[in-house]
Amino acid sequence: MTGGSVAGGSVSDWSADEMMTVAAARALVGHTACFVGIGLPSTAANLARRLHNPDLTLIYESGTIGAKPSVPPLSIGDGELAETADAVVSVPEIFNYWLQPGRIDVGFLSAAQLDRFGNINTTVVGPDYRRPKVRLPGAGGAPEIAASCGEVFVVVRHSPRTFVDRVDFVTSVGFGDGPGHREQLGLRGRGPVLVITDLGVLQPDPDRCELALTALHPGIELETVRSATGWDLAVADGLRVSEPPTAEELRVLRDLTPTQSTGDSRWAT
Amino acid sequence: MTGGSVAGGSVSDWSADEMMTVAAARALVGHTACFVGIGLPSTAANLARRLHNPDLTLIYESGTIGAKPSVPPLSIGDGELAETADAVVSVPEIFNYWLQPGRIDVGFLSAAQLDRFGNINTTVVGPDYRRPKVRLPGAGGAPEIAASCGEVFVVVRHSPRTFVDRVDFVTSVGFGDGPGHREQLGLRGRGPVLVITDLGVLQPDPDRCELALTALHPGIELETVRSATGWDLAVADGLRVSEPPTAEELRVLRDLTPTQSTGDSRWAT
Amino acid sequence: MAELTTLAEAVAALVRDGDMVALEGFTHLIPVAAGQEIIRQGVRDLTLVRMTPDIVYDQMIGAGCASGLVFSWGGNPGVGSLHRLRDAVEHEWPAPLRLEEHSHAGMANRYAAGASGLPFAVLRGYVGTDLPRHTANIAAITCPFTGEVLTAVPALNPDVSIIHAQRADRRGNVQLWGITGVQKEAVLAARRSLVTVEEFVDTLEPRPGAMVLPTWAVTAVAAVPRGAHPSYAQGYYERDNTYYQEWDAISRDRDTFTGWLDRHVFGSAVGAP
Amino acid sequence: MAELTTLAEAVAALVRDGDMVALEGFTHLIPVAAGQEIIRQGVRDLTLVRMTPDIVYDQMIGAGCASGLVFSWGGNPGVGSLHRLRDAVEHEWPAPLRLEEHSHAGMANRYAAGASGLPFAVLRGYVGTDLPRHTANIAAITCPFTGEVLTAVPALNPDVSIIHAQRADRRGNVQLWGITGVQKEAVLAARRSLVTVEEFVDTLEPRPGAMVLPTWAVTAVAAVPRGAHPSYAQGYYERDNTYYQEWDAISRDRDTFTGWLDRHVFGSAVGAP
């Protein structure tokens, strides 16, 4: 999977990736502090800070709190994150004092696999952990981000290889096996309440905890989303069509990522 | 009890307190890092750093590592400690990362009561904790200093009220009930290997773990020490007489404490 | 985002009868003015928490604000006793005072557990001492990997933590430097927090040894110049050692203390002897 | 007191076949030159530990130094896979590699426990994930006060930890600033430690955000200018993003990698593509 216009992508003068990033940035309206994974989430969070939420505190697992990078960082430990941060703390501190107690309202993640209950896999592809078909980079900070943030947004490109019925490995738990599972596990956060892709938006059905399509991006056919989803995708009542990116949104996004690939940094498959 | 010349004190042009402080400073020859309690220990440790051990690292529980105060601090959190330190860390860090793993070779404490097994009381005088005869300030950092430093030196003025058969409250454990007790408790450090007073020096008998007199300060009679000790004090073979303070030791000590009382900061009794 | 307010308004809004309240500061940056404002507002039945209760806690206890004290070392540093604290413990004046007594290592870890959202902390502590016989909140815990037995203490999560810092910017980001003790942990462990500062500035210039508490992690910030007096604020003023010495005589006698309280706390908005 | 020495002498003295070795650095200040010196000296059977194994671990694994890896995220940041690591995991080339896999929070707490002299750490972690099914070193632990069940992980105490820092003074006190990750914990948790530095200076001027590791807490310090390349050293040089991108092609093929190793590691004392 590479960046740029993909399946059902550009319908106008903006790409599917741009629509995805803009939609993800819009989701951060009204939020205070966001624990940001690298790649797509970082681009979206930085876009939000520029567009409509200048006070949004970006927190990276490298220990930078309130980073204000001029371009989205290539890694979660770029020097500019430290130089522009309100505070730089140690890695044990960022997890123990800042993430773990639930004081961060949004965790922003990507995924190599995502299943109908919003569980995330970034560990291995294939049924045998010891002999994986593909060895992915692993957990990083995601398991505790998924558990401890007030809510979790996932931004990920849509494909049947990614949107699977059941992840091969639960790296970061969403709704687990379904209703009541998070509560049973004693998790404090609400879990993955929003999944933004290059095709549309998915949200968990309040009763069944299963991800259902709640919005299509402009120009995307429902059938395209269904065929890019590895389970029988439910469609929510009142399916919306996303507002297309505004000229202002596109201008700021393109200023932000003049040279950057929007590829996420997981091991290539 | 006040500073200055006390029971059996000055025999020459120096006071018993000065002899005590000089003897305590000499004990720090060859040591690397010293966790310093306030009052008498702090004066002695600062004297050692000036006299013969310029590389001695002074560590205060306020979080200052490698403090180089120009005068002994009045409190363990004086500004000069932070300004002259190699590093200032948080209070949780000083206890968890620096004291607890046993990386400090000497802990330097004082006491309101000290018993034959080197146990220290700074909590309450009297048999009833809830209705104390005297309420002392409490534990501070001492329990873990006594447990975790490679060895413990105690510097304290000699009196029958202080040197008791059994402390009313074990604030900081020495050899507990006697031989084998520290091992049974799983303590790593060697415990109180040296007690320096204004009358002489006590060290634990290797077999019985009971403090015995190993040196008298110049001009002090054995009987004076015995009558200032609340148990039947044993005298080690080869009882020494301390070298009197040299002119250089006295000069540096007096430079160091021009205006300061050498009183320890426990609640007055 | 922290609310920028006044000391009186912040105390009125944040500190309630019966609360567990921590005013932290390790010799440096002690929030004395905030403690005296709590006295002025007549708050009662507080469980006071602090590693090193000193003069301001002596004042609060003597003024009748407290019914309990959780601590690890209580004294007038470099001087001697806290007479009001001793009077409360030894003679229940002006009221009985429940003591819950720990070591510094235990208290520091209790705050750290509170800041970390954990119910307890593990340490090598209290071993061989008489503290566990008198303090209920100390337990044994076994390492699930080695079988070694260690000590557990429960998290501290004060209803309100109050600290003093050198500066805040106009968004309420707080900067402090020098000996910063356990203040970060105290604020992050608390349900509500108040920071009094020497001054508001436009920009928090980075400084060696400085820590920043982001505005969204603090409830309220109030400017209180000299708010740490008689303790010190590095870069602003020195420790007033004379006050500490004079406090010994003022506090030794109930009437002298009450007179001082009337004149210097109830009679004014700043407390100095 | 730390010994001031050379990289080659320090690695020869401190790193032994079969050791558990941590080269830490969170994107910033990665001790790449030290890792390549370990390759040059032909050390074998290492259990490598790192939160974020990246290019230098790819090189060490491909060169056959390692038999195990304890980690939480392994990748070429911003680029993709570590092909040598994948080849070892997927095809056991050049040798099988035992993986012990954690989350960042777990690894950070394991180092912190190691630095604290505790056998284990407690966190809210791994809950609901498949990690505990495949990693033995994750256990449940019950709070003795609340009965709540949390997660315990054992301390990490590497035989050797190696970090890179900006500066040391001539007594061996080490100063680093910027993103300092888990480096203090890694050094304090280890039995032996090596710090490579950009330069020795007469005096460590205090700097905002800087941390100092005192000389007596470090085993050896060696000057290795550009010793973190292709990662960066804040205040000295930028991240060499091209190297990270080029590594993808170099590492993808065994022969290309071996040729690179011969030329750039065995053929020289500095490793650059």
mmCIF file of C-alpha atoms in Angstrom, chain D:
data_model
loop_
_atom_site.group_PDB
_atom_site.id
_atom_site.type_symbol
_atom_site.label_atom_id
_atom_site.label_comp_id
_atom_site.label_asym_id
_atom_site.label_seq_id
_atom_site.Cartn_x
_atom_site.Cartn_y
_atom_site.Cartn_z
ATOM 1 C CA MET D 1 34.192 7.730 38.875
ATOM 2 C CA ALA D 2 33.724 6.861 35.221
ATOM 3 C CA GLU D 3 36.776 5.786 33.276
ATOM 4 C CA LEU D 4 37.538 8.037 30.321
ATOM 5 C CA THR D 5 38.548 5.751 27.523
ATOM 6 C CA THR D 6 38.128 4.984 23.830
ATOM 7 C CA LEU D 7 35.153 3.320 22.228
ATOM 8 C CA ALA D 8 37.170 0.254 21.210
ATOM 9 C CA GLU D 9 38.624 -0.210 24.666
ATOM 10 C CA ALA D 10 35.300 0.362 26.373
ATOM 11 C CA VAL D 11 33.471 -2.194 24.221
ATOM 12 C CA ALA D 12 36.287 -4.703 24.721
ATOM 13 C CA ALA D 13 36.172 -4.209 28.471
ATOM 14 C CA LEU D 14 32.437 -4.037 29.009
ATOM 15 C CA VAL D 15 30.588 -6.120 26.405
ATOM 16 C CA ARG D 16 30.919 -9.896 26.612
ATOM 17 C CA ASP D 17 29.504 -12.775 24.629
ATOM 18 C CA GLY D 18 26.119 -13.761 26.013
ATOM 19 C CA ASP D 19 25.427 -10.422 27.709
ATOM 20 C CA MET D 20 22.118 -8.651 27.866
ATOM 21 C CA VAL D 21 22.922 -5.325 26.241
ATOM 22 C CA ALA D 22 20.749 -2.244 25.895
ATOM 23 C CA LEU D 23 21.694 0.512 23.441
ATOM 24 C CA GLU D 24 19.017 3.061 24.202
ATOM 25 C CA GLY D 25 17.873 6.191 22.466
ATOM 26 C CA PHE D 26 14.422 7.290 21.471
ATOM 27 C CA THR D 27 15.008 8.484 17.885
ATOM 28 C CA HIS D 28 17.463 11.018 19.308
ATOM 29 C CA LEU D 29 21.048 10.244 20.454
ATOM 30 C CA ILE D 30 21.098 6.629 19.315
ATOM 31 C CA PRO D 31 24.515 5.065 20.089
ATOM 32 C CA VAL D 32 25.080 3.834 16.534
ATOM 33 C CA ALA D 33 28.876 3.977 16.568
ATOM 34 C CA ALA D 34 28.967 1.848 19.703
ATOM 35 C CA GLY D 35 26.716 -0.747 18.080
ATOM 36 C CA GLN D 36 28.978 -0.895 15.050
ATOM 37 C CA GLU D 37 32.023 -1.305 17.308
ATOM 38 C CA ILE D 38 30.281 -4.305 18.893
ATOM 39 C CA ILE D 39 29.891 -5.728 15.381
ATOM 40 C CA ARG D 40 33.553 -5.076 14.636
ATOM 41 C CA GLN D 41 34.663 -6.840 17.773
ATOM 42 C CA GLY D 42 32.633 -9.892 16.797
ATOM 43 C CA VAL D 43 30.644 -10.150 20.011
ATOM 44 C CA ARG D 44 28.118 -12.981 19.855
ATOM 45 C CA ASP D 45 24.982 -14.307 21.503
ATOM 46 C CA LEU D 46 23.791 -10.972 22.832
ATOM 47 C CA THR D 47 20.293 -10.456 24.097
ATOM 48 C CA LEU D 48 19.620 -7.012 22.700
ATOM 49 C CA VAL D 49 17.206 -4.814 24.601
ATOM 50 C CA ARG D 50 15.614 -1.662 23.316
ATOM 51 C CA MET D 51 12.207 -0.023 23.236
ATOM 52 C CA THR D 52 12.638 1.014 19.606
ATOM 53 C CA PRO D 53 15.161 -1.192 17.783
ATOM 54 C CA ASP D 54 15.997 0.519 14.526
ATOM 55 C CA ILE D 55 18.844 0.600 12.014
ATOM 56 C CA VAL D 56 21.751 -0.101 14.362
ATOM 57 C CA TYR D 57 19.967 -3.131 15.796
ATOM 58 C CA ASP D 58 19.157 -4.240 12.241
ATOM 59 C CA GLN D 59 22.886 -4.063 11.561
ATOM 60 C CA MET D 60 23.839 -5.947 14.728
ATOM 61 C CA ILE D 61 21.237 -8.641 14.112
ATOM 62 C CA GLY D 62 22.246 -9.005 10.463
ATOM 63 C CA ALA D 63 25.893 -9.232 11.519
ATOM 64 C CA GLY D 64 25.097 -12.138 13.798
ATOM 65 C CA CYS D 65 25.715 -10.492 17.172
ATOM 66 C CA ALA D 66 22.326 -11.303 18.665
ATOM 67 C CA SER D 67 20.404 -14.366 19.734
ATOM 68 C CA GLY D 68 17.535 -12.510 21.356
ATOM 69 C CA LEU D 69 15.658 -9.234 21.201
ATOM 70 C CA VAL D 70 13.555 -7.667 23.952
ATOM 71 C CA PHE D 71 11.609 -4.775 22.493
ATOM 72 C CA SER D 72 8.352 -2.908 22.011
ATOM 73 C CA TRP D 73 8.536 -1.386 18.501
ATOM 74 C CA GLY D 74 10.945 -2.413 15.788
ATOM 75 C CA GLY D 75 11.033 -0.522 12.537
ATOM 76 C CA ASN D 76 12.824 1.958 10.368
ATOM 77 C CA PRO D 77 11.019 5.101 11.512
ATOM 78 C CA GLY D 78 9.313 6.911 8.684
ATOM 79 C CA VAL D 79 10.491 4.314 6.158
ATOM 80 C CA GLY D 80 9.231 0.815 6.899
ATOM 81 C CA SER D 81 10.582 -2.574 7.859
ATOM 82 C CA LEU D 82 13.861 -3.592 9.368
ATOM 83 C CA HIS D 83 14.727 -6.216 6.780
ATOM 84 C CA ARG D 84 17.563 -7.853 8.713
ATOM 85 C CA LEU D 85 15.343 -8.214 11.741
ATOM 86 C CA ARG D 86 12.545 -9.623 9.630
ATOM 87 C CA ASP D 87 14.929 -12.030 7.923
ATOM 88 C CA ALA D 88 16.065 -13.263 11.318
ATOM 89 C CA VAL D 89 12.511 -13.660 12.605
ATOM 90 C CA GLU D 90 10.967 -15.031 9.421
ATOM 91 C CA HIS D 91 13.901 -17.127 8.071
ATOM 92 C CA GLU D 92 16.373 -17.451 10.964
ATOM 93 C CA TRP D 93 19.133 -15.729 8.974
ATOM 94 C CA PRO D 94 21.917 -15.420 9.986
ATOM 95 C CA ALA D 95 20.637 -17.111 13.136
ATOM 96 C CA PRO D 96 17.386 -17.600 14.996
ATOM 97 C CA LEU D 97 16.284 -14.658 17.101
ATOM 98 C CA ARG D 98 14.231 -15.093 20.261
ATOM 99 C CA LEU D 99 11.736 -12.265 20.540
ATOM 100 C CA GLU D 100 10.382 -10.999 23.824
ATOM 101 C CA GLU D 101 7.789 -8.433 23.029
ATOM 102 C CA HIS D 102 6.262 -5.734 25.194
ATOM 103 C CA SER D 103 4.534 -2.392 24.930
ATOM 104 C CA HIS D 104 6.427 0.884 25.361
ATOM 105 C CA ALA D 105 4.743 1.451 28.721
ATOM 106 C CA GLY D 106 5.836 -1.984 29.851
ATOM 107 C CA MET D 107 9.420 -1.553 28.685
ATOM 108 C CA ALA D 108 9.712 1.927 30.198
ATOM 109 C CA ASN D 109 8.468 0.621 33.516
ATOM 110 C CA ARG D 110 10.800 -2.375 33.348
ATOM 111 C CA TYR D 111 13.776 -0.030 33.013
ATOM 112 C CA ALA D 112 12.412 2.209 35.779
ATOM 113 C CA ALA D 113 12.097 -0.794 38.092
ATOM 114 C CA GLY D 114 15.619 -1.810 37.188
ATOM 115 C CA ALA D 115 16.899 1.676 37.939
ATOM 116 C CA SER D 116 15.003 1.632 41.244
ATOM 117 C CA GLY D 117 16.433 -1.632 42.498
ATOM 118 C CA LEU D 118 12.999 -3.251 42.485
ATOM 119 C CA PRO D 119 12.304 -6.685 41.006
ATOM 120 C CA PHE D 120 9.152 -5.555 39.216
ATOM 121 C CA ALA D 121 6.966 -2.632 38.190
ATOM 122 C CA VAL D 122 3.211 -2.172 38.265
ATOM 123 C CA LEU D 123 1.202 -0.561 35.492
ATOM 124 C CA ARG D 124 -2.149 -0.462 33.788
ATOM 125 C CA GLY D 125 -0.975 -2.201 30.687
ATOM 126 C CA TYR D 126 -1.396 -5.021 28.166
ATOM 127 C CA VAL D 127 -5.035 -5.374 29.164
ATOM 128 C CA GLY D 128 -7.135 -7.038 26.485
ATOM 129 C CA THR D 129 -4.161 -7.572 24.185
ATOM 130 C CA ASP D 130 -2.637 -10.826 22.929
ATOM 131 C CA LEU D 131 0.807 -9.867 24.246
ATOM 132 C CA PRO D 132 0.514 -11.820 27.530
ATOM 133 C CA ARG D 133 -0.269 -14.999 25.570
ATOM 134 C CA HIS D 134 3.149 -14.829 23.899
ATOM 135 C CA THR D 135 5.329 -13.001 26.424
ATOM 136 C CA ALA D 136 5.999 -14.858 29.654
ATOM 137 C CA ASN D 137 7.207 -11.778 31.503
ATOM 138 C CA ILE D 138 3.779 -10.262 32.083
ATOM 139 C CA ALA D 139 1.837 -11.138 35.220
ATOM 140 C CA ALA D 140 -1.205 -10.031 37.164
ATOM 141 C CA ILE D 141 -0.821 -8.360 40.530
ATOM 142 C CA THR D 142 -3.473 -7.424 43.070
ATOM 143 C CA CYS D 143 -3.502 -4.144 44.965
ATOM 144 C CA PRO D 144 -3.319 -5.014 48.665
ATOM 145 C CA PHE D 145 -5.488 -2.013 49.533
ATOM 146 C CA THR D 146 -8.237 -1.992 46.883
ATOM 147 C CA GLY D 147 -8.168 -5.527 45.497
ATOM 148 C CA GLU D 148 -7.866 -4.146 42.001
ATOM 149 C CA VAL D 149 -5.921 -6.357 39.589
ATOM 150 C CA LEU D 150 -3.119 -4.662 37.655
ATOM 151 C CA THR D 151 -0.214 -5.748 35.502
ATOM 152 C CA ALA D 152 3.307 -6.476 36.707
ATOM 153 C CA VAL D 153 6.431 -6.691 34.569
ATOM 154 C CA PRO D 154 9.882 -7.703 35.807
ATOM 155 C CA ALA D 155 12.741 -5.236 36.111
ATOM 156 C CA LEU D 156 15.238 -4.968 33.293
ATOM 157 C CA ASN D 157 18.819 -4.994 34.526
ATOM 158 C CA PRO D 158 21.060 -5.228 31.455
ATOM 159 C CA ASP D 159 24.614 -6.416 31.897
ATOM 160 C CA VAL D 160 25.601 -3.345 29.909
ATOM 161 C CA SER D 161 23.695 -0.258 28.856
ATOM 162 C CA ILE D 162 25.109 2.067 26.243
ATOM 163 C CA ILE D 163 23.850 5.541 25.443
ATOM 164 C CA HIS D 164 25.098 8.524 23.487
ATOM 165 C CA ALA D 165 25.117 12.029 24.973
ATOM 166 C CA GLN D 166 26.120 15.469 23.849
ATOM 167 C CA ARG D 167 28.877 16.131 26.372
ATOM 168 C CA ALA D 168 30.904 15.044 29.331
ATOM 169 C CA ASP D 169 33.285 16.969 31.508
ATOM 170 C CA ARG D 170 36.782 15.698 32.191
ATOM 171 C CA ARG D 171 35.676 13.982 35.375
ATOM 172 C CA GLY D 172 33.151 11.972 33.380
ATOM 173 C CA ASN D 173 29.963 13.746 34.347
ATOM 174 C CA VAL D 174 27.604 13.360 31.392
ATOM 175 C CA GLN D 175 25.128 15.938 30.081
ATOM 176 C CA LEU D 176 22.358 15.305 27.582
ATOM 177 C CA TRP D 177 19.365 17.337 26.518
ATOM 178 C CA GLY D 178 16.455 17.321 24.118
ATOM 179 C CA ILE D 179 14.497 14.094 23.998
ATOM 180 C CA THR D 180 16.218 12.003 26.650
ATOM 181 C CA GLY D 181 13.858 9.053 26.440
ATOM 182 C CA VAL D 182 14.629 6.239 28.823
ATOM 183 C CA GLN D 183 18.393 6.715 28.862
ATOM 184 C CA LYS D 184 18.798 7.623 32.513
ATOM 185 C CA GLU D 185 16.831 4.550 33.515
ATOM 186 C CA ALA D 186 18.792 2.326 31.122
ATOM 187 C CA VAL D 187 22.116 3.447 32.589
ATOM 188 C CA LEU D 188 21.001 3.252 36.210
ATOM 189 C CA ALA D 189 19.434 -0.184 35.670
ATOM 190 C CA ALA D 190 22.581 -1.694 34.186
ATOM 191 C CA ARG D 191 25.433 -3.500 35.905
ATOM 192 C CA ARG D 192 27.916 -1.670 33.647
ATOM 193 C CA SER D 193 27.428 1.347 31.427
ATOM 194 C CA LEU D 194 29.118 3.165 28.585
ATOM 195 C CA VAL D 195 28.324 6.659 27.430
ATOM 196 C CA THR D 196 29.681 7.885 24.113
ATOM 197 C CA VAL D 197 29.717 11.667 23.809
ATOM 198 C CA GLU D 198 30.107 14.208 21.069
ATOM 199 C CA GLU D 199 32.844 15.941 23.005
ATOM 200 C CA PHE D 200 34.536 16.490 26.316
ATOM 201 C CA VAL D 201 34.297 19.990 27.725
ATOM 202 C CA ASP D 202 35.848 21.688 30.716
ATOM 203 C CA THR D 203 32.562 22.679 32.286
ATOM 204 C CA LEU D 204 29.016 21.447 31.776
ATOM 205 C CA GLU D 205 27.177 24.726 31.462
ATOM 206 C CA PRO D 206 23.623 24.253 32.736
ATOM 207 C CA ARG D 207 21.116 24.196 29.858
ATOM 208 C CA PRO D 208 17.336 24.146 29.711
ATOM 209 C CA GLY D 209 16.055 20.601 29.610
ATOM 210 C CA ALA D 210 19.454 19.082 30.291
ATOM 211 C CA MET D 211 19.984 16.103 32.541
ATOM 212 C CA VAL D 212 23.295 15.209 34.145
ATOM 213 C CA LEU D 213 24.407 11.696 34.923
ATOM 214 C CA PRO D 214 27.083 11.950 37.619
ATOM 215 C CA THR D 215 30.402 10.327 36.828
ATOM 216 C CA TRP D 216 30.159 7.854 39.697
ATOM 217 C CA ALA D 217 26.960 6.414 38.201
ATOM 218 C CA VAL D 218 28.632 5.593 34.868
ATOM 219 C CA THR D 219 31.310 2.980 34.148
ATOM 220 C CA ALA D 220 33.012 4.476 31.096
ATOM 221 C CA VAL D 221 32.819 7.525 28.869
ATOM 222 C CA ALA D 222 34.337 7.750 25.399
ATOM 223 C CA ALA D 223 34.383 10.638 22.952
ATOM 224 C CA VAL D 224 32.809 9.602 19.642
ATOM 225 C CA PRO D 225 31.986 12.654 17.545
ATOM 226 C CA ARG D 226 28.965 11.954 15.328
ATOM 227 C CA GLY D 227 28.534 8.768 17.300
ATOM 228 C CA ALA D 228 24.758 8.964 16.963
ATOM 229 C CA HIS D 229 24.742 9.357 13.181
ATOM 230 C CA PRO D 230 22.420 8.757 11.285
ATOM 231 C CA SER D 231 20.216 9.750 14.208
ATOM 232 C CA TYR D 232 20.736 13.234 15.533
ATOM 233 C CA ALA D 233 22.394 14.965 18.434
ATOM 234 C CA GLN D 234 20.492 18.107 19.320
ATOM 235 C CA GLY D 235 22.797 21.100 19.133
ATOM 236 C CA TYR D 236 25.351 19.152 17.055
ATOM 237 C CA TYR D 237 23.824 17.681 13.916
ATOM 238 C CA GLU D 238 20.524 16.856 12.276
ATOM 239 C CA ARG D 239 18.974 13.504 11.555
ATOM 240 C CA ASP D 240 20.308 12.051 8.285
ATOM 241 C CA ASN D 241 16.964 11.103 6.782
ATOM 242 C CA THR D 242 18.608 9.973 3.551
ATOM 243 C CA TYR D 243 20.554 7.290 5.401
ATOM 244 C CA TYR D 244 17.307 5.929 6.861
ATOM 245 C CA GLN D 245 15.762 5.820 3.392
ATOM 246 C CA GLU D 246 18.820 4.265 1.767
ATOM 247 C CA TRP D 247 19.010 1.664 4.497
ATOM 248 C CA ASP D 248 15.826 0.152 3.141
ATOM 249 C CA ALA D 249 17.519 -0.903 -0.103
ATOM 250 C CA ILE D 250 20.848 -1.819 1.501
ATOM 251 C CA SER D 251 19.230 -4.043 4.091
ATOM 252 C CA ARG D 252 16.650 -5.708 1.882
ATOM 253 C CA ASP D 253 19.139 -8.115 0.335
ATOM 254 C CA ARG D 254 21.569 -10.310 2.278
ATOM 255 C CA ASP D 255 24.473 -9.820 -0.129
ATOM 256 C CA THR D 256 24.027 -6.082 -0.359
ATOM 257 C CA PHE D 257 23.916 -5.919 3.410
ATOM 258 C CA THR D 258 27.036 -8.088 3.783
ATOM 259 C CA GLY D 259 28.889 -5.944 1.300
ATOM 260 C CA TRP D 260 27.854 -2.819 3.165
ATOM 261 C CA LEU D 261 28.993 -4.369 6.427
ATOM 262 C CA ASP D 262 32.397 -5.218 4.990
ATOM 263 C CA ARG D 263 32.915 -1.776 3.568
ATOM 264 C CA HIS D 264 31.391 0.436 6.202
ATOM 265 C CA VAL D 265 31.818 -1.397 9.475
ATOM 266 C CA PHE D 266 34.692 -3.833 9.108
ATOM 267 C CA GLY D 267 36.464 -1.556 6.685
ATOM 268 C CA SER D 268 36.414 1.517 8.865
ATOM 269 C CA ALA D 269 35.975 2.827 12.339
ATOM 270 C CA VAL D 270 32.990 4.950 11.412
ATOM 271 C CA GLY D 271 29.838 3.594 9.852
ATOM 272 C CA ALA D 272 28.127 5.652 7.194
ATOM 273 C CA PRO D 273 26.548 4.377 3.993
#
